[in-house]
PDB file of C-alpha atoms in Angstrom:
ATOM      1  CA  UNK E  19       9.999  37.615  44.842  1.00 87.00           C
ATOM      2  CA  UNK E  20       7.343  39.235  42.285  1.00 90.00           C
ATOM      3  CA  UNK E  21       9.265  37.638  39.166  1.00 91.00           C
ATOM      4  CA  UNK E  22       9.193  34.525  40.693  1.00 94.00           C
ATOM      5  CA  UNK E  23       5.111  35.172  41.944  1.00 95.00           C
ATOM      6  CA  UNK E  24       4.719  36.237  38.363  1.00 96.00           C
ATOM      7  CA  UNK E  25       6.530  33.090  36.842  1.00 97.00           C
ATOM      8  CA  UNK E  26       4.431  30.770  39.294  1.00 97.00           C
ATOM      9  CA  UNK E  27       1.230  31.879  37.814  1.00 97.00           C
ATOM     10  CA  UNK E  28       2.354  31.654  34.582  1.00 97.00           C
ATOM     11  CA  UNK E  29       3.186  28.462  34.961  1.00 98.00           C
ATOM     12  CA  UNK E  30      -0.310  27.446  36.814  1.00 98.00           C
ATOM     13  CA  UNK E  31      -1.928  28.843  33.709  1.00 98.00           C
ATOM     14  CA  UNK E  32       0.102  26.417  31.410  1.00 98.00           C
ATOM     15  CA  UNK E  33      -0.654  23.630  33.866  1.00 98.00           C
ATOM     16  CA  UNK E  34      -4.824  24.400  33.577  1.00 98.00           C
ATOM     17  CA  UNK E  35      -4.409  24.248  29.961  1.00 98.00           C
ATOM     18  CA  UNK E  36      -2.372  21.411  29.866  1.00 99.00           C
ATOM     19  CA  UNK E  37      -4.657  19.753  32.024  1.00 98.00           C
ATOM     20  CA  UNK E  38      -7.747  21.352  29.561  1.00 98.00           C
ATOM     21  CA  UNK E  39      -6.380  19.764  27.077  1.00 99.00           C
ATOM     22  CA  UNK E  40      -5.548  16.214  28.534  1.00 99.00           C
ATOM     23  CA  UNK E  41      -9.064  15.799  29.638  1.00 98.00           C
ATOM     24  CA  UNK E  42     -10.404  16.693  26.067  1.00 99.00           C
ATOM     25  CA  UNK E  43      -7.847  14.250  24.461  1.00 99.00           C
ATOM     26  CA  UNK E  44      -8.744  11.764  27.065  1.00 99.00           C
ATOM     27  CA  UNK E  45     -12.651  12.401  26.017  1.00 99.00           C
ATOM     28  CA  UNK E  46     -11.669  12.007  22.377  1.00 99.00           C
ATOM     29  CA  UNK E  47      -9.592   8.851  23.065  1.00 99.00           C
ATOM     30  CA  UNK E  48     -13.198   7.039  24.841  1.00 99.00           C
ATOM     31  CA  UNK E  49     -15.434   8.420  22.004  1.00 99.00           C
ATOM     32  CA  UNK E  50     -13.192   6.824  19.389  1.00 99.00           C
ATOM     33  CA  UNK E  51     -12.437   3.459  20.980  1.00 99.00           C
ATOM     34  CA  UNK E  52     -16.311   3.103  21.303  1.00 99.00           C
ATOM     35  CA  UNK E  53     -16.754   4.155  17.837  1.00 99.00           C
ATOM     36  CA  UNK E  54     -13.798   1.249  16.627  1.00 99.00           C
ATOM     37  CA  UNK E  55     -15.889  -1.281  19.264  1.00 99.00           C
ATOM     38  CA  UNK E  56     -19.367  -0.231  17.332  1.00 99.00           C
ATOM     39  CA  UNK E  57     -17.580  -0.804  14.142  1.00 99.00           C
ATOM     40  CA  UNK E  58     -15.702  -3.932  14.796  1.00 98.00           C
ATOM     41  CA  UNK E  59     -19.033  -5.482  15.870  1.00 98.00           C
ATOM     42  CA  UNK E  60     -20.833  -4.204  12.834  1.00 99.00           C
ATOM     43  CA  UNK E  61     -18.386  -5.445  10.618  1.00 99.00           C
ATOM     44  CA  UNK E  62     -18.484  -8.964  12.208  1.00 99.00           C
ATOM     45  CA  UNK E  63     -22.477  -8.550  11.740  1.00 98.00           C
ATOM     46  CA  UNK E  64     -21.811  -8.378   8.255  1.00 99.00           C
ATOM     47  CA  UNK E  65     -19.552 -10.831   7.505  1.00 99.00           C
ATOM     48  CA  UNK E  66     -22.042 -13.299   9.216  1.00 98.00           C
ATOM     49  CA  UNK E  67     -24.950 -11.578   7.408  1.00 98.00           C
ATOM     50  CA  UNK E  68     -22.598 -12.284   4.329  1.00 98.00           C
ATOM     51  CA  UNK E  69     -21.756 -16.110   5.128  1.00 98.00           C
ATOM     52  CA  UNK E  70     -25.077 -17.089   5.664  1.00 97.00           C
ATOM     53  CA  UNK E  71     -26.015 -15.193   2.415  1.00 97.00           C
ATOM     54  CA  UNK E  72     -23.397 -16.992   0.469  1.00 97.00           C
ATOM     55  CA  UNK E  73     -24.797 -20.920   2.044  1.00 96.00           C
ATOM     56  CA  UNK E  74     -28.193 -19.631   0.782  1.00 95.00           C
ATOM     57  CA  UNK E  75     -26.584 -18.958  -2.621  1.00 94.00           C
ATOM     58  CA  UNK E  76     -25.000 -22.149  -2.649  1.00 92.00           C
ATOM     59  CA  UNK E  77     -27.677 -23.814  -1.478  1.00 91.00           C
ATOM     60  CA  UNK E  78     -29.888 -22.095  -4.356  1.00 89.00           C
ATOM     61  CA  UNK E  79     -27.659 -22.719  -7.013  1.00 89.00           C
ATOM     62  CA  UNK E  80     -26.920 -26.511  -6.243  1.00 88.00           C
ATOM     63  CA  UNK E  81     -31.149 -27.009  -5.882  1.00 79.00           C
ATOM     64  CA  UNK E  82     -33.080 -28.050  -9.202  1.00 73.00           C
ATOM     65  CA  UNK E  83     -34.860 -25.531 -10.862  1.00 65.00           C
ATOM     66  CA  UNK E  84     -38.550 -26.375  -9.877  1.00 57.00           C
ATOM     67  CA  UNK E  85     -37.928 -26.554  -6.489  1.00 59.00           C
ATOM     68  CA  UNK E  86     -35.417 -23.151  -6.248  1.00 55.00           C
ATOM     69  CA  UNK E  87     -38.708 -21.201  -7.586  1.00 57.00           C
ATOM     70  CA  UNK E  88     -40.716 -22.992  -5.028  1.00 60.00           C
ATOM     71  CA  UNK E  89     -38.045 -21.967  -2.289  1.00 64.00           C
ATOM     72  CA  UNK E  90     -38.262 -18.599  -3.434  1.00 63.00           C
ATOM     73  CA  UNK E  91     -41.621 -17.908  -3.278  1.00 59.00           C
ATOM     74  CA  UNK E  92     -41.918 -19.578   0.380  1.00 67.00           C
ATOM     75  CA  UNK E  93     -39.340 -17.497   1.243  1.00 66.00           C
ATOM     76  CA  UNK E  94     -40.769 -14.052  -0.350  1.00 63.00           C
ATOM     77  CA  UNK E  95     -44.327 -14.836   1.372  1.00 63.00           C
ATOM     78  CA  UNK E  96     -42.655 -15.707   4.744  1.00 57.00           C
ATOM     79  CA  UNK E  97     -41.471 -12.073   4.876  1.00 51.00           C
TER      80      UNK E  97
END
């Protein structure tokens, strides 16, 4: 009867760590899925921030030359 005693708190002492340890790789699991969400969207923000930098560019470099310095300047004193 005291072996087996013996070998049931063992084996509640493997079961809190075990259990310790799921909830800290449970923890770890949620703060790096938020950090993938965070980046996915930021990533996305930039490749819009990126296409509507390239139409600009486009837009720039298809414009005649009087009027691209012209945009330029409206746009610099706009900011």
């Amino acid at each position: 009867i005291i072996r087996l005693e013996s070998q049931v708190k063992r084996n509640k002492v493997i079961a809190d760590t075990c259990e310790a340890q799921e909830d800290e790789l449970k923890q770890d699991k949620r703060r790096l899925q938020r950090e993938v969400r965070e980046m996915t969207s930021q990533i996305e923000d930039l490749k819009s921030q990126n296409a509507t930098l390239l139409k600009r560019l486009d837009k720039l470099s298809r414009a005649p030359q009087s009027s691209t310095l012209r945009s330029m300047r409206e746009g610099s004193q706009a900011r």
